[in-house]
Short mmCIF file of N, CA and C in Angstrom, two decimals:
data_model
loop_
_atom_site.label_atom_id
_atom_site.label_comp_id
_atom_site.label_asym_id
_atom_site.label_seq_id
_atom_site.Cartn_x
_atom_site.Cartn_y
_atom_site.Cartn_z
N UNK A 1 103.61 69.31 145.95
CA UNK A 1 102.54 68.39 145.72
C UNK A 1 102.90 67.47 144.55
N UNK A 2 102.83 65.88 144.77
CA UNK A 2 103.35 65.13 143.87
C UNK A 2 102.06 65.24 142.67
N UNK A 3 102.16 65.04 141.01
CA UNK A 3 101.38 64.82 139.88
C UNK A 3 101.43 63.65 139.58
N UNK A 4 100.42 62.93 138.78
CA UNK A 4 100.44 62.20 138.30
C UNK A 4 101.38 62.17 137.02
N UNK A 5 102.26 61.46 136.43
CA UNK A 5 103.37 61.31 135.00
C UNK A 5 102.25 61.25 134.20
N UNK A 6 102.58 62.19 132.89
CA UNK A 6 101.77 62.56 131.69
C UNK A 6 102.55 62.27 130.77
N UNK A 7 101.86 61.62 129.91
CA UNK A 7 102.74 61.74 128.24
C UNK A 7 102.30 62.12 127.08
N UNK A 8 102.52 62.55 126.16
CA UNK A 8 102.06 63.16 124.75
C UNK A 8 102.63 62.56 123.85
N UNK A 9 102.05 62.10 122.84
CA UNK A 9 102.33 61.56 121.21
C UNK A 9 102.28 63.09 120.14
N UNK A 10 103.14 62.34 119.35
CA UNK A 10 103.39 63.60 118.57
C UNK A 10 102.00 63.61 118.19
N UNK A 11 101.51 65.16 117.26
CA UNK A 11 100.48 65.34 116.32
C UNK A 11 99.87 64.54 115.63
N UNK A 12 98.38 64.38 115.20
CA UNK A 12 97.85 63.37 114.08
C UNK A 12 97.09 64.21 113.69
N UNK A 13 96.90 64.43 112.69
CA UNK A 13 95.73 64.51 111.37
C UNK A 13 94.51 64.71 112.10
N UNK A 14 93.88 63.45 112.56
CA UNK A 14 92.81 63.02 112.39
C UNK A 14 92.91 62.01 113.73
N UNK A 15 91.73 61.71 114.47
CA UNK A 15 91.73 60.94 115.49
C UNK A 15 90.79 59.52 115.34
N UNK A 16 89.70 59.82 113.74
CA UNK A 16 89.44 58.80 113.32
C UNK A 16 89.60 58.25 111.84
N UNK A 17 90.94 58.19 111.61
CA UNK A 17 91.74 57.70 110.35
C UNK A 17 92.35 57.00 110.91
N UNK A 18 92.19 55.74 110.03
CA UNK A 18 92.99 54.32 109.97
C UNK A 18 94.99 54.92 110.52
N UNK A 19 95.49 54.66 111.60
CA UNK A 19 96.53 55.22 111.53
C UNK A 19 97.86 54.28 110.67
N UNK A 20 97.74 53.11 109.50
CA UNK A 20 98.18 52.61 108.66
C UNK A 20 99.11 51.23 109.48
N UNK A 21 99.80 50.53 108.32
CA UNK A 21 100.84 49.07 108.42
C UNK A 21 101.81 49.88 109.58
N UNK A 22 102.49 51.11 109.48
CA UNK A 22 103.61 51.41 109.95
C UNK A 22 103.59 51.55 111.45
N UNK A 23 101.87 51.65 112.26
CA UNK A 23 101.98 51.65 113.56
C UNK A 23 101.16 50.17 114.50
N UNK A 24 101.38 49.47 113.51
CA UNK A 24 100.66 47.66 113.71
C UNK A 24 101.70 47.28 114.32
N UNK A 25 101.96 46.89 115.62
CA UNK A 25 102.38 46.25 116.62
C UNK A 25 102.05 45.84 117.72
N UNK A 26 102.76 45.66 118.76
CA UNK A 26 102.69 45.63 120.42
C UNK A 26 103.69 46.65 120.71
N UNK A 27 102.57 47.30 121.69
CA UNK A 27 103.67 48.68 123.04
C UNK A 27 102.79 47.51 124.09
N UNK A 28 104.21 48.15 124.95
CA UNK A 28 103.91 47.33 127.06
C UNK A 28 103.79 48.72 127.68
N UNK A 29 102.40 48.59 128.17
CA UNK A 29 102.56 49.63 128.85
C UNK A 29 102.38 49.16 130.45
N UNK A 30 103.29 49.66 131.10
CA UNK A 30 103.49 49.46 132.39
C UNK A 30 103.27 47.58 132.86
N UNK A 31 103.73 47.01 131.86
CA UNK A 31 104.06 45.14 131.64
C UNK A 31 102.80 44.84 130.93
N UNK A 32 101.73 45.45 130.58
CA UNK A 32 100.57 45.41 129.79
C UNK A 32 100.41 45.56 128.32
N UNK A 33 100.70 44.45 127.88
CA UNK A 33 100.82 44.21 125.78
C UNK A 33 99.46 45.10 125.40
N UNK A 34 99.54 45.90 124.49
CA UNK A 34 98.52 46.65 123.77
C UNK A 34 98.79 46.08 122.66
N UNK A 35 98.30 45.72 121.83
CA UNK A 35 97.95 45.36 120.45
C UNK A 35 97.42 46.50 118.99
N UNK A 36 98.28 46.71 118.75
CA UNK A 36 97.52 48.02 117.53
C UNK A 36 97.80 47.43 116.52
N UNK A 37 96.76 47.67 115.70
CA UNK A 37 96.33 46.95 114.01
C UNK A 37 96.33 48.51 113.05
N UNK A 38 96.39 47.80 112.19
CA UNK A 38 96.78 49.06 110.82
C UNK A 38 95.35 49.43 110.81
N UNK A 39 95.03 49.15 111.28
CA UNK A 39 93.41 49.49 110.54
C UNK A 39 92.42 50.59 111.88
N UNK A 40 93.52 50.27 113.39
CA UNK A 40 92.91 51.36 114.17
C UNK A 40 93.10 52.58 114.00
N UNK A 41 92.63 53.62 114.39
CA UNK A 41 92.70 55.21 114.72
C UNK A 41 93.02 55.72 116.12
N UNK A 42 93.58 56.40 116.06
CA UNK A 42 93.78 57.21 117.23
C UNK A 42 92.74 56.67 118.50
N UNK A 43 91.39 57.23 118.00
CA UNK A 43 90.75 57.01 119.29
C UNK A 43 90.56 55.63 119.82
N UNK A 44 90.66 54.56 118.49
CA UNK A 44 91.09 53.00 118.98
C UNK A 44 92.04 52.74 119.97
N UNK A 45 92.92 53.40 119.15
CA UNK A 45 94.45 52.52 120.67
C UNK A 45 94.33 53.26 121.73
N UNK A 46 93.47 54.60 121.71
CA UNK A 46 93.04 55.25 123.55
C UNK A 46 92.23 54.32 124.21
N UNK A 47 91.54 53.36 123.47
CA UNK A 47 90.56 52.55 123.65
C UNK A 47 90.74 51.36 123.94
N UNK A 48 91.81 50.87 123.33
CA UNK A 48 92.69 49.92 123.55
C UNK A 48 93.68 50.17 124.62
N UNK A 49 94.00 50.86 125.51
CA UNK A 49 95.16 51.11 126.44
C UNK A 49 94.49 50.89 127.65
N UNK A 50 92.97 51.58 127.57
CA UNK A 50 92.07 52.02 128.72
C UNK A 50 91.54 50.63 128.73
N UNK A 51 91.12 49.81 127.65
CA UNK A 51 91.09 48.32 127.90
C UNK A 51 91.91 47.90 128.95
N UNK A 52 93.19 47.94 128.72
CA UNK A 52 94.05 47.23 130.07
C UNK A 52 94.47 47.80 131.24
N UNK A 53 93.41 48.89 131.61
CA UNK A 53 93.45 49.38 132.82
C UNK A 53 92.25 48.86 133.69
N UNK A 54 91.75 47.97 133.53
CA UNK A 54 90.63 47.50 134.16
C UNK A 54 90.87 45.93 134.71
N UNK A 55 89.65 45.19 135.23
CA UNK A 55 90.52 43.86 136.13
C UNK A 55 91.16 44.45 137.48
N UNK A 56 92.03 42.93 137.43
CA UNK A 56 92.36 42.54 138.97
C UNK A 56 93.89 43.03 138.92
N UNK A 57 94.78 43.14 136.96
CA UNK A 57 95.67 43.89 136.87
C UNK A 57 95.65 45.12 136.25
N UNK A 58 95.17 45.89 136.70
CA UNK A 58 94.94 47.27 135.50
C UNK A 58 96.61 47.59 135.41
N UNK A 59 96.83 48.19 133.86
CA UNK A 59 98.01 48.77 133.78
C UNK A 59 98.25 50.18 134.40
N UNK A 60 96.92 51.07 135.03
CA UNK A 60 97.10 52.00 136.00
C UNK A 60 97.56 53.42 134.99
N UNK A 61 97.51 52.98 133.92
CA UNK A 61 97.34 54.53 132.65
C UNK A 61 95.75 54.52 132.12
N UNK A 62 95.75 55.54 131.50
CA UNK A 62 94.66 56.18 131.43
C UNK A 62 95.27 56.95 129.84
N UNK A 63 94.30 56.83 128.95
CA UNK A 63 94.56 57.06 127.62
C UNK A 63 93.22 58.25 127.10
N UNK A 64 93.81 59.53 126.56
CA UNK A 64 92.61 60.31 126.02
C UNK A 64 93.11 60.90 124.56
N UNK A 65 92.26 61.43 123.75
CA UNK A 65 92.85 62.01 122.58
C UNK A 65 92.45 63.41 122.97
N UNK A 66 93.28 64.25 122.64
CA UNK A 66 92.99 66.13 123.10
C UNK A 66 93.15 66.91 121.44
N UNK A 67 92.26 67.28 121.25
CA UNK A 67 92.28 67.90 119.95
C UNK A 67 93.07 69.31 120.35
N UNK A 68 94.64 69.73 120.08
CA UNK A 68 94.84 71.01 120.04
C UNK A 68 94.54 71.94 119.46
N UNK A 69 93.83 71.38 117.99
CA UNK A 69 93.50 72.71 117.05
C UNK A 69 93.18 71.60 115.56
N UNK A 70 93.08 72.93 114.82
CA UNK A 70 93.16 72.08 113.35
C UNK A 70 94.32 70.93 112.65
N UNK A 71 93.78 69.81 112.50
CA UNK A 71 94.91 68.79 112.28
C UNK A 71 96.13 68.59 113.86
N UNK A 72 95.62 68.49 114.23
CA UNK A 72 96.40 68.32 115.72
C UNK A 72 95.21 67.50 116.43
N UNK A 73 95.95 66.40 116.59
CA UNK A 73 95.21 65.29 117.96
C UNK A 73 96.21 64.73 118.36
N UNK A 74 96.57 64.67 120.00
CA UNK A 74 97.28 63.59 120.17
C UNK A 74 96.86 62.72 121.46
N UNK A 75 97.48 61.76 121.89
CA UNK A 75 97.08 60.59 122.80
C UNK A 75 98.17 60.95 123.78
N UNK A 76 97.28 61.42 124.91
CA UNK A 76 97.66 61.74 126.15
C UNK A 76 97.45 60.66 126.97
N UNK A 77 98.74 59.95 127.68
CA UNK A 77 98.66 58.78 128.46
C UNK A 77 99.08 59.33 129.83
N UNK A 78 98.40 59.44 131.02
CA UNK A 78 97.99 59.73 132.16
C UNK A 78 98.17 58.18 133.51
N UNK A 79 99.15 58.70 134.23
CA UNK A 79 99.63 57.67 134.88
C UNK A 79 98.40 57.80 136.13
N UNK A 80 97.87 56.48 136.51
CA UNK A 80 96.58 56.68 137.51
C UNK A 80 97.03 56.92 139.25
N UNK A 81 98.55 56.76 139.24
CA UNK A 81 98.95 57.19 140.74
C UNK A 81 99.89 58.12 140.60
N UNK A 82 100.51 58.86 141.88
CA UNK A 82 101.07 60.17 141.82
C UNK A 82 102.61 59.29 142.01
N UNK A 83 103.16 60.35 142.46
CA UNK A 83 104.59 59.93 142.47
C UNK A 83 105.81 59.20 141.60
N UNK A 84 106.46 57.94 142.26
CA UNK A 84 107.69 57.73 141.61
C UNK A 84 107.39 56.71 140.22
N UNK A 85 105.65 56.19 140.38
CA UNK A 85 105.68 54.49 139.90
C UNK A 85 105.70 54.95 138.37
N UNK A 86 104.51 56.17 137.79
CA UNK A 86 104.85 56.99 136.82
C UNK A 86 103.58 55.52 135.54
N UNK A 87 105.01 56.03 134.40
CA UNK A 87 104.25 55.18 133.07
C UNK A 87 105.46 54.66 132.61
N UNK A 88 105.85 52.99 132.35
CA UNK A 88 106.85 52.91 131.78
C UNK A 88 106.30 52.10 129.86
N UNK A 89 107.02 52.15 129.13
CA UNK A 89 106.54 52.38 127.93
C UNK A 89 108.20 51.56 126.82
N UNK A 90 107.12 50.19 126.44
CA UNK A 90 108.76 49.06 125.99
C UNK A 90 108.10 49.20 124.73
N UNK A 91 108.88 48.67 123.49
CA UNK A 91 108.25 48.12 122.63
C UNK A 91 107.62 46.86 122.93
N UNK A 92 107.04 46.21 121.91
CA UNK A 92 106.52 44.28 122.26
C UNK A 92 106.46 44.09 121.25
N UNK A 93 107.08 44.78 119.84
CA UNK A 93 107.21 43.85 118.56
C UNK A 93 108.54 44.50 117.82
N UNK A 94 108.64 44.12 116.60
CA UNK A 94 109.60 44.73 115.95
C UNK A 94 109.53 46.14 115.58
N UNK A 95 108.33 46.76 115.73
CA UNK A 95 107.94 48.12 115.13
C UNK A 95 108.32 48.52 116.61
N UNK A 96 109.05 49.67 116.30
CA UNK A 96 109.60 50.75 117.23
C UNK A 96 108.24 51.47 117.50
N UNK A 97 107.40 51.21 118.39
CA UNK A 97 105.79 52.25 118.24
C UNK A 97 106.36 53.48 119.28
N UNK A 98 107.15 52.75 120.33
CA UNK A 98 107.44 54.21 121.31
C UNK A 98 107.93 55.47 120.51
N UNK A 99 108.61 54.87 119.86
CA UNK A 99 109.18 56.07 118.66
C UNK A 99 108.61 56.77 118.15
N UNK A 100 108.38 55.97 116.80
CA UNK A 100 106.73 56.42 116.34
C UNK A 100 105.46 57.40 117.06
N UNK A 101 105.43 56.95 118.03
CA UNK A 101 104.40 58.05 118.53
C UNK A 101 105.31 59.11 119.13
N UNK A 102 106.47 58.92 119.34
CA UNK A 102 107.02 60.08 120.02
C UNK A 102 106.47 60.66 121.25
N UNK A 103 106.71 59.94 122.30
CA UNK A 103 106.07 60.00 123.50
C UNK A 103 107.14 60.95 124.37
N UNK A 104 106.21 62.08 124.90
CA UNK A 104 107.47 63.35 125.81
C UNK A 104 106.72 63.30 126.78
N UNK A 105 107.29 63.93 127.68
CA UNK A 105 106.47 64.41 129.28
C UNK A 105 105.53 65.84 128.84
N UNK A 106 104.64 65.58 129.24
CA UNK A 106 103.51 66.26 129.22
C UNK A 106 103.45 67.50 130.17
N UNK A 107 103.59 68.91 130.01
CA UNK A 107 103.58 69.69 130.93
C UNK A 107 102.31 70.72 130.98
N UNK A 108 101.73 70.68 131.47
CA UNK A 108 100.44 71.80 131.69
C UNK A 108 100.51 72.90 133.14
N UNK A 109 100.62 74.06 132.60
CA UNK A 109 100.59 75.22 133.09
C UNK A 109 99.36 76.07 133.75
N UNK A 110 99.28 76.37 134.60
CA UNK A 110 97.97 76.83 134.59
C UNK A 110 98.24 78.37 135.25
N UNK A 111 97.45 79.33 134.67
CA UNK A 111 97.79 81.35 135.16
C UNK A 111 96.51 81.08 135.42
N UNK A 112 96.84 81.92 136.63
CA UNK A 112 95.23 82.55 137.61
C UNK A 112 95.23 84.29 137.65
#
């Protein structure tokens, strides 16, 4: 059975703290410019991603914050079709943000 492509950002603090200058850029997600300012939080740029999934071009991701525990949040980006088309993920400024967030494949397990 094909899944939808999942991704994970490393750990944050906090999901509503200013996430600072160092993550103010443009990411493309799937040819879709996101815009992040020093001054958003976590749950902003989920907010901001899910912005450009809507319209006549949605970028077809899907953005949530998942609290794992204490000081642990991260931004789970969720591809909206199954198979090969997935999430592709460029920079769009000089700030390396793909980096920065440290974006991995997302694996969830499930025991019955």
């Amino acid at each position: 059975m094909a899944s939808a492509q999942k991704l994970s950002s490393n750990p944050f603090t906090s999901q509503t703290e200013a996430l600072g200058s160092s993550y103010a850029g443009d990411i493309i997600i799937n040819g879709r410019v996101v815009t992040i300012n020093a001054t958003d939080t976590l749950a902003d740029v989920a907010a901001t991603i899910n912005n450009v999934n809507t319209g006549t071009d949605p970028s077809g991701v899907t953005a949530t914050v998942v609290n794992y525990g204490i000081n642990d949040y991260r931004l789970i980006l969720t591809s909206d079709s199954t198979g090969e088309d997935g999430i592709s993920l460029l920079n769009g400024s000089s700030t390396d943000l793909v980096q920065k967030f440290g974006w991995k494949e997302f694996y969830s397990y499930w025991k019955f």
